[in-house]
Short mmCIF file of C-alpha atoms in Angstrom, two decimals:
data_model
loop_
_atom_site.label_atom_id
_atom_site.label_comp_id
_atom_site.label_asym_id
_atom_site.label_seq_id
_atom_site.Cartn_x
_atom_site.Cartn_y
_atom_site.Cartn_z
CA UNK R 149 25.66 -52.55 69.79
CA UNK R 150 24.66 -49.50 71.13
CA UNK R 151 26.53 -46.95 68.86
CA UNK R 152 25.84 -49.40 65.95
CA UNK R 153 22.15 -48.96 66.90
CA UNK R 154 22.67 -45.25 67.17
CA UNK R 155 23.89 -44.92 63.90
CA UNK R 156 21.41 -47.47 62.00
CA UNK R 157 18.84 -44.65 63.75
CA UNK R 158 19.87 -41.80 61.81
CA UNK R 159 19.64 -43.53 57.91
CA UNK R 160 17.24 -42.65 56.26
CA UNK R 161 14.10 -44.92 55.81
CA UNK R 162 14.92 -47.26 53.05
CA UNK R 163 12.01 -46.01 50.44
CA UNK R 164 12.31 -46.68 46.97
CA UNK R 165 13.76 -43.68 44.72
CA UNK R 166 12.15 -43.29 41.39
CA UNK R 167 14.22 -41.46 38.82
CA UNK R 168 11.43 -39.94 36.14
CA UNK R 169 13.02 -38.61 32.93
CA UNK R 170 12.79 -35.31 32.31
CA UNK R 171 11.03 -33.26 29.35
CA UNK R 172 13.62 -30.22 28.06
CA UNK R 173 11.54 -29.62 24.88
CA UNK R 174 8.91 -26.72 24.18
CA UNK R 175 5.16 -27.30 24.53
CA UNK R 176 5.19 -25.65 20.51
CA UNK R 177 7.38 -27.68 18.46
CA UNK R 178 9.92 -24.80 17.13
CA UNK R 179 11.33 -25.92 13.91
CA UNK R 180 8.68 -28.31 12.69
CA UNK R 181 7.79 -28.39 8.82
CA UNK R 182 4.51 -26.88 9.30
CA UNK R 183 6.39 -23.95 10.97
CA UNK R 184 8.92 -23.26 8.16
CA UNK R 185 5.90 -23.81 5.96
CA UNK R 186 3.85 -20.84 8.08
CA UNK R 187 6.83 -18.75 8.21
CA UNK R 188 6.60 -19.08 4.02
CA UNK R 189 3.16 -18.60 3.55
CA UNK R 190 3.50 -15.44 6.06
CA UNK R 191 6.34 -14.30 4.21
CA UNK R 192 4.31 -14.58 0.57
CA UNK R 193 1.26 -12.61 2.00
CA UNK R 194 3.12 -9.80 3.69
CA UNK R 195 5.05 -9.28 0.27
CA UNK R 196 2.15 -9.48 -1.85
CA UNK R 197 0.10 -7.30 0.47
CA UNK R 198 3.03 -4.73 0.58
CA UNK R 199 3.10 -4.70 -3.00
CA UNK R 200 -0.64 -3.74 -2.83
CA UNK R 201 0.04 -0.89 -0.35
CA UNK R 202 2.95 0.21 -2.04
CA UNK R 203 0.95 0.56 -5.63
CA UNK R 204 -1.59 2.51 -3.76
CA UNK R 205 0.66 4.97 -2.45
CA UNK R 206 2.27 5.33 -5.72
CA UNK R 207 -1.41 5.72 -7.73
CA UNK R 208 -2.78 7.93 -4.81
CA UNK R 209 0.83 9.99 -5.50
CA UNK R 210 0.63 10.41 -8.78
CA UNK R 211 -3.02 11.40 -9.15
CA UNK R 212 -2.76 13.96 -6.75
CA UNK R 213 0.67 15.02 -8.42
CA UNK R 214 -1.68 15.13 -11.90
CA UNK R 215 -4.55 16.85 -9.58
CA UNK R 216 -2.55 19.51 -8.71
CA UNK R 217 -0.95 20.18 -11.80
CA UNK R 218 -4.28 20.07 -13.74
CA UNK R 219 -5.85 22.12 -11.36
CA UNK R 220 -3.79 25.53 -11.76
CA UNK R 221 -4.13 25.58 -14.61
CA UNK R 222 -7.27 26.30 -17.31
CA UNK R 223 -7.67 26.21 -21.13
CA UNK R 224 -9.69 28.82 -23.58
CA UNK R 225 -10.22 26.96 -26.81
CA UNK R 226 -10.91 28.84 -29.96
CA UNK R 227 -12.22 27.08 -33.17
CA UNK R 228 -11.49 28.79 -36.21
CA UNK R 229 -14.67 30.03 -38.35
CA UNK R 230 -15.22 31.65 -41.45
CA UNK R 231 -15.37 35.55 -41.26
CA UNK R 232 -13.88 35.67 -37.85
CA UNK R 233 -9.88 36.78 -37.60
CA UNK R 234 -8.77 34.47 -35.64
CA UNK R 235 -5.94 35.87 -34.73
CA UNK R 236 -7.62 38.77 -33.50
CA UNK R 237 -10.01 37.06 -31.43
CA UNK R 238 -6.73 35.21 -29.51
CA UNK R 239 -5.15 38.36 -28.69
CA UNK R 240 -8.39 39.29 -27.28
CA UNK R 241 -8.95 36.53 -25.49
CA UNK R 242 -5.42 36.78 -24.06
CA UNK R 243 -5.95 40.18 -23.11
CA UNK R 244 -9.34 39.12 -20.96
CA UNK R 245 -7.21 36.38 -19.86
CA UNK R 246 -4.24 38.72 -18.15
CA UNK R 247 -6.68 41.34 -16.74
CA UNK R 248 -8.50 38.94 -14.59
CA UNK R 249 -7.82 38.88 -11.24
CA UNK R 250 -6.07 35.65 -9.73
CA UNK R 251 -4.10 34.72 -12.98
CA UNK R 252 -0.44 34.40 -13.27
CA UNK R 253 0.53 33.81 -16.77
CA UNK R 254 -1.16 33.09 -20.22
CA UNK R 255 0.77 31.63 -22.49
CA UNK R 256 -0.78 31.38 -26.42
CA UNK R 257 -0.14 28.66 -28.74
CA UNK R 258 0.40 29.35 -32.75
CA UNK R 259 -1.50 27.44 -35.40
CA UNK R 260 1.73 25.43 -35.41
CA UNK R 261 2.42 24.54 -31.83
CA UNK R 262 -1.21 23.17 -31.58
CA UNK R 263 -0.84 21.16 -34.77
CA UNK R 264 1.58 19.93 -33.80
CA UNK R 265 -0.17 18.72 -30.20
CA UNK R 266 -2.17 16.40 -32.80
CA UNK R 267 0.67 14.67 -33.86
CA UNK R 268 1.02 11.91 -31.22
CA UNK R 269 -2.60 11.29 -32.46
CA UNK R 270 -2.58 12.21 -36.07
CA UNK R 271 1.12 11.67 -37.10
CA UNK R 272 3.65 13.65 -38.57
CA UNK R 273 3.31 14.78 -42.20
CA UNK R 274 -0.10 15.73 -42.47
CA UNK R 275 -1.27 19.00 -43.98
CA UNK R 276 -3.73 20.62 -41.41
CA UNK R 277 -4.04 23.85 -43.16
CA UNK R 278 -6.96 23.33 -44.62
CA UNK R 279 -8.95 21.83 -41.17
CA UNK R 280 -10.13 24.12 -38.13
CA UNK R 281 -7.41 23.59 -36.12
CA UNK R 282 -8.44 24.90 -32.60
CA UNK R 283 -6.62 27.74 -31.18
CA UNK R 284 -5.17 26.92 -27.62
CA UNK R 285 -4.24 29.32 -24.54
CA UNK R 286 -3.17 27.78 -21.44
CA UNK R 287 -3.51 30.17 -18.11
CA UNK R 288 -2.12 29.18 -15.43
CA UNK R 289 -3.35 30.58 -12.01
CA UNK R 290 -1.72 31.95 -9.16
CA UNK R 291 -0.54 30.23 -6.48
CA UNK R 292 -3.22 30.32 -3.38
CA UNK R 293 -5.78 32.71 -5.65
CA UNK R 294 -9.28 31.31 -6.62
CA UNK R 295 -10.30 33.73 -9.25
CA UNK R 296 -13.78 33.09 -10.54
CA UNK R 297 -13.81 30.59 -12.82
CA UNK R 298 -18.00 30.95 -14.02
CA UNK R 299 -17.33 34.59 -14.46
CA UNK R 300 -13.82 34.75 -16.66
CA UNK R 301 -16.05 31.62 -18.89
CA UNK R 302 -18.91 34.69 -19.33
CA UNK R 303 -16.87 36.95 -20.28
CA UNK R 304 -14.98 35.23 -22.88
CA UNK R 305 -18.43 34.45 -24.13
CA UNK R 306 -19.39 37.90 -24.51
CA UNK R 307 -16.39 39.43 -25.41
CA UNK R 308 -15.03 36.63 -28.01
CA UNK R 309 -17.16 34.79 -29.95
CA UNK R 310 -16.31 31.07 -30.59
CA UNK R 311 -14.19 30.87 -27.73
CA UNK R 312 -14.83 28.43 -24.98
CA UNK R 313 -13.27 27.50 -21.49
CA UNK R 314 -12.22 24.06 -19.92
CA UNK R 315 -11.49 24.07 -16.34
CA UNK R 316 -10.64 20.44 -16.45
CA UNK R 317 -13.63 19.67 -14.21
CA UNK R 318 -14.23 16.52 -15.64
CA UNK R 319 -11.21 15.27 -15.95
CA UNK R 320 -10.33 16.02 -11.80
CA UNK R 321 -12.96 14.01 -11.05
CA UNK R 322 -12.25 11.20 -12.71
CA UNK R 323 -8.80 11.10 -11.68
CA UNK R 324 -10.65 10.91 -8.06
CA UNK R 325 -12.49 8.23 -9.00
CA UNK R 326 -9.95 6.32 -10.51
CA UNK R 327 -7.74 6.99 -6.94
CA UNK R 328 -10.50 6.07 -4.84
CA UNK R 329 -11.08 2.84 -6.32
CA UNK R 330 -7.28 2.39 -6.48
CA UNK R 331 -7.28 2.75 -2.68
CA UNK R 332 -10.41 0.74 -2.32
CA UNK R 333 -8.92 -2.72 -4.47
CA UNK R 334 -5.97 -2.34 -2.13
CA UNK R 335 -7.85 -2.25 1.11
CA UNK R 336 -10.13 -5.35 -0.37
CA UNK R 337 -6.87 -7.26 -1.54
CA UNK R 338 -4.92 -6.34 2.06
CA UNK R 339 -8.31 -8.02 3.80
CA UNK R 340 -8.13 -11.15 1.43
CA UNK R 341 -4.46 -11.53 2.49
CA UNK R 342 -5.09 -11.09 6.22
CA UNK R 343 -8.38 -13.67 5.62
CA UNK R 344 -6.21 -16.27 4.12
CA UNK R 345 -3.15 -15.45 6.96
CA UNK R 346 -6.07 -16.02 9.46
CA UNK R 347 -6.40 -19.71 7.62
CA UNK R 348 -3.12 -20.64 7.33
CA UNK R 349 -2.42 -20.14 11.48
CA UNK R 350 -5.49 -21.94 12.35
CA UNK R 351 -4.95 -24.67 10.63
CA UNK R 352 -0.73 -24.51 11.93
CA UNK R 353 -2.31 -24.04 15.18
CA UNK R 354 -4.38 -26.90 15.63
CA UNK R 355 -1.56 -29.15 13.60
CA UNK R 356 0.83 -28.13 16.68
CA UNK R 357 -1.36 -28.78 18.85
CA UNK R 358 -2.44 -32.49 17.32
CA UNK R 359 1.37 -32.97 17.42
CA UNK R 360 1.66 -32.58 21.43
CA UNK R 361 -2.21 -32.99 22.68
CA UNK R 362 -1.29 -35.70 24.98
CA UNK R 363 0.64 -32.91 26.76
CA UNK R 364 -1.30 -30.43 26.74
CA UNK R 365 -4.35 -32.82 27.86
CA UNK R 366 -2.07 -33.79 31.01
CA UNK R 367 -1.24 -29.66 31.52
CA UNK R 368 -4.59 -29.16 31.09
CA UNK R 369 -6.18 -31.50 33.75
CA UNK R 370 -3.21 -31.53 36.17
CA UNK R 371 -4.93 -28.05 36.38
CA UNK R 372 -2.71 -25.89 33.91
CA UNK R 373 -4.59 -22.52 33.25
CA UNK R 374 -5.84 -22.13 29.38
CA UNK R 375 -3.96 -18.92 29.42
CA UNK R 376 -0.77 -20.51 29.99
CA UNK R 377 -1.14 -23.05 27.52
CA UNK R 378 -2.06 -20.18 24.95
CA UNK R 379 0.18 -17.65 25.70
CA UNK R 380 3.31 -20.64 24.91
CA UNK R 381 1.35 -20.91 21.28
CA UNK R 382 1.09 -16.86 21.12
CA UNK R 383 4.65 -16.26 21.96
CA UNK R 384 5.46 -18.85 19.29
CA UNK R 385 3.18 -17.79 16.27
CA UNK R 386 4.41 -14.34 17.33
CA UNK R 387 7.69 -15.18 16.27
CA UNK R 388 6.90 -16.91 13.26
CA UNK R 389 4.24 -14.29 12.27
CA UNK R 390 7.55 -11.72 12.90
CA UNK R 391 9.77 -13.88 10.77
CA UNK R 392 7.76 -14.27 8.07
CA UNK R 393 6.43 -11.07 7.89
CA UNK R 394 9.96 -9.26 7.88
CA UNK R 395 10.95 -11.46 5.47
CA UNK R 396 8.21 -10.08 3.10
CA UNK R 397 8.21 -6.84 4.07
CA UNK R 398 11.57 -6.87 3.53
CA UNK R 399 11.64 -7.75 0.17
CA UNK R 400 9.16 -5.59 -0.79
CA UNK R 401 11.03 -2.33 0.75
CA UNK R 402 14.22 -3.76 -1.51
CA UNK R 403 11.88 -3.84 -4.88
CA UNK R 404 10.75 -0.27 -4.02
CA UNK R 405 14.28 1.08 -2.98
CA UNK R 406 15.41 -0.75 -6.22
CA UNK R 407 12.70 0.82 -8.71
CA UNK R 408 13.15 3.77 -7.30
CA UNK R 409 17.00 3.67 -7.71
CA UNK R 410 16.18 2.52 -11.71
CA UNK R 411 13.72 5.27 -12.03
CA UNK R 412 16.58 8.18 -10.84
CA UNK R 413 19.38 6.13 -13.17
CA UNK R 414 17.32 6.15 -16.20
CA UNK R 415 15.72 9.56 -15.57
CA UNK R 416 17.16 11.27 -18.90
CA UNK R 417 15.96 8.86 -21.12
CA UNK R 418 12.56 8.69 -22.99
CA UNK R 419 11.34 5.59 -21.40
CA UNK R 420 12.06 7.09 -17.79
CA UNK R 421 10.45 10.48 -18.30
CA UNK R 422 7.45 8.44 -19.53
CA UNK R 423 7.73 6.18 -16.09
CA UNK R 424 8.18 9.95 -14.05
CA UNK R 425 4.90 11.27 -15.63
CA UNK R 426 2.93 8.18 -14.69
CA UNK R 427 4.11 7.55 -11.47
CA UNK R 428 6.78 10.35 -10.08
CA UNK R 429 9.93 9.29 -8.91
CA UNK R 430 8.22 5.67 -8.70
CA UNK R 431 9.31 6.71 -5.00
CA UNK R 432 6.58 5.36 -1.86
CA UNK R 433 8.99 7.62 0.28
CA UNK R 434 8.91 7.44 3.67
CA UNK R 435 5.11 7.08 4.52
CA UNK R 436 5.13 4.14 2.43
CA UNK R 437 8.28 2.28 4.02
CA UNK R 438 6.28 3.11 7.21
CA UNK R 439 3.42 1.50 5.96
CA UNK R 440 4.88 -1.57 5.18
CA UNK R 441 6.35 -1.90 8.17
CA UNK R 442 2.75 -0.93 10.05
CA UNK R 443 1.77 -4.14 7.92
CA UNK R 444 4.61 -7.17 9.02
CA UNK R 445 3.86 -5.67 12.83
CA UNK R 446 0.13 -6.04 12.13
CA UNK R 447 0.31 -9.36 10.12
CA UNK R 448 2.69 -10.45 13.40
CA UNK R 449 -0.02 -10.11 15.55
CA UNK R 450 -2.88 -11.21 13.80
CA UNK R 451 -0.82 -14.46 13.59
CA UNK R 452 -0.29 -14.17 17.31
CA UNK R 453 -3.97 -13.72 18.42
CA UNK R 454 -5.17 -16.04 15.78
CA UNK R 455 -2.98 -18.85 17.66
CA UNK R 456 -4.29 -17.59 20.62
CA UNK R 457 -8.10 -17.73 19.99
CA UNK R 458 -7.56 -21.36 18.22
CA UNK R 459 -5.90 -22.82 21.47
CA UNK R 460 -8.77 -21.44 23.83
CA UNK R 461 -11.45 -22.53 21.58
CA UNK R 462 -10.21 -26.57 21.27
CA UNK R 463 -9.42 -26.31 25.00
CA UNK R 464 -13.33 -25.41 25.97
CA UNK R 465 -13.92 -28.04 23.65
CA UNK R 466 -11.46 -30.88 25.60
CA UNK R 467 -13.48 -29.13 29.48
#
């Protein structure tokens, strides 16, 4: 009896054992619809808006390309009159051309060569003898001079009558303007992308939260932090903004690479020298790949901090 007693002492006190089941899955559901259907919309944005950003590289390219070339270069225009040799009055004005300081070549068209810069307009055929056809010499300047542009334009007026200068003034700046606002529709369409990115998480966000709020409502009073809570959603949106953002990014970098690939394979044909003076080599290069890829890590994390500020703000509303 004794040893019997001695070893009913050392059981255990007969409490009941409860066996609860245990939760293995995620506060964030991880392949729900909605997600896949975030991940998509993500993925649409970030292509479009790297479409956008890759267009304005390529405009902002090419007009400075156009800039530069227009730039170094200036035309003296000479309209044929009656009692003036006209021919005279070119050489002259090619002489006044060459002597000024800051110019590196002058090159002087013939009556033909300039009728025949009126054909794209006027067509082929056409007898221009009789019509003023203006007289055209194209100087080009040298590299890193300024010569004084007001000052050659007074002396051609003194020195050869009829004859006139174009610096291309005009036509600079509106090759500015037309950049500028080129630059300024892509920043306004990047914003309306972000705006509706911005949408599609907070509504994804508060779906995923619907989805487990009696969970987080037990987290949350058992006396769960709202950090934690948000930081699960952040680390998942982060992932899905990443996803989805590569994915368009992606694609976009492969529609560049390939354009630029058809722009080198076609290059000697009419069609592609047309594309090359537009847009270049129809190349972003490699400040636009950067750019794009600047834009899925900046789409990731708007996605990420949207989540983030969506949890915090229906949690102060469940407090």
């Amino acid at each position: 009896m004794v040893e019997s007693e001695r070893v009913d002492a050392t059981l255990p006190s007969r409490t009941p054992i409860i066996f609860l089941p245990r939760f293995d899955t995620s506060l964030v559901p991880r392949n729900s619809i909605a997600g896949r259907a975030l991940v998509a919309v993500v993925a649409i944005m970030t292509f479009l808006a790297s479409l956008t950003a890759g267009g304005v590289v390529l405009v902002s390219q090419a007009a400075s390309e156009w800039q530069s070339d227009v730039s170094r270069e200036v035309t003296i225009q000479l309209i044929p009159a009656a009692g003036r040799d006209t021919d005279a009055l070119v050489d002259k004005a090619a002489s006044v051309a060459r002597n000024f300081p800051g110019i590196a070549e002058v090159r002087v068209y013939s009556k033909d060569e300039s009728a025949q810069l009126l054909e794209p307009w006027l067509g082929a055929g056409l007898k221009l003898e009789e019509l003023p056809v203006p007289r055209l010499i194209v100087v080009k300047i040298a590299s890193g001079a300024a010569p004084d542009i007001p000052q050659l334009r007074s002396m051609l007026a003194e020195q050869v009558p009829g004859a006139t200068l174009d610096d291309h003034r005009g036509w600079i700046d509106r090759m500015r303007a037309m950049a500028g606002t080129a630059v300024a529709a892509g920043i306004g369409i990047l914003a309306l992308m972000i705006a509706a990115t911005i949408l599609s998480v907070t509504f994804a966000t508060r779906g995923a939260m619907a989805t487990n709020r009696t969970v987080i409502e037990v987290l949350h009073f058992v006396g769960a932090k709202n950090g934690f809570i948000a930081s699960n959603f952040q680390r998942h949106f982060l992932l899905l903004g990443l996803q989805g953002g590569a994915i368009g990014g992606g694609g976009a970098i492969l529609l560049f690479a390939f354009a630029a690939l058809m722009t080198r394979w076609f290059a000697g044909t009419a069609g592609g020298a047309q594309t090359q003076a537009l847009f270049g080599s129809f190349s972003i290069g490699w400040s636009g790949y950067l750019i794009v890829v600047l834009q899925v890590v900046l789409i990731a994390v708007v996605t990420a901090y949207t989540s983030r500020v969506t949890v915090n703000r229906t949690l102060e509303m469940i407090d």
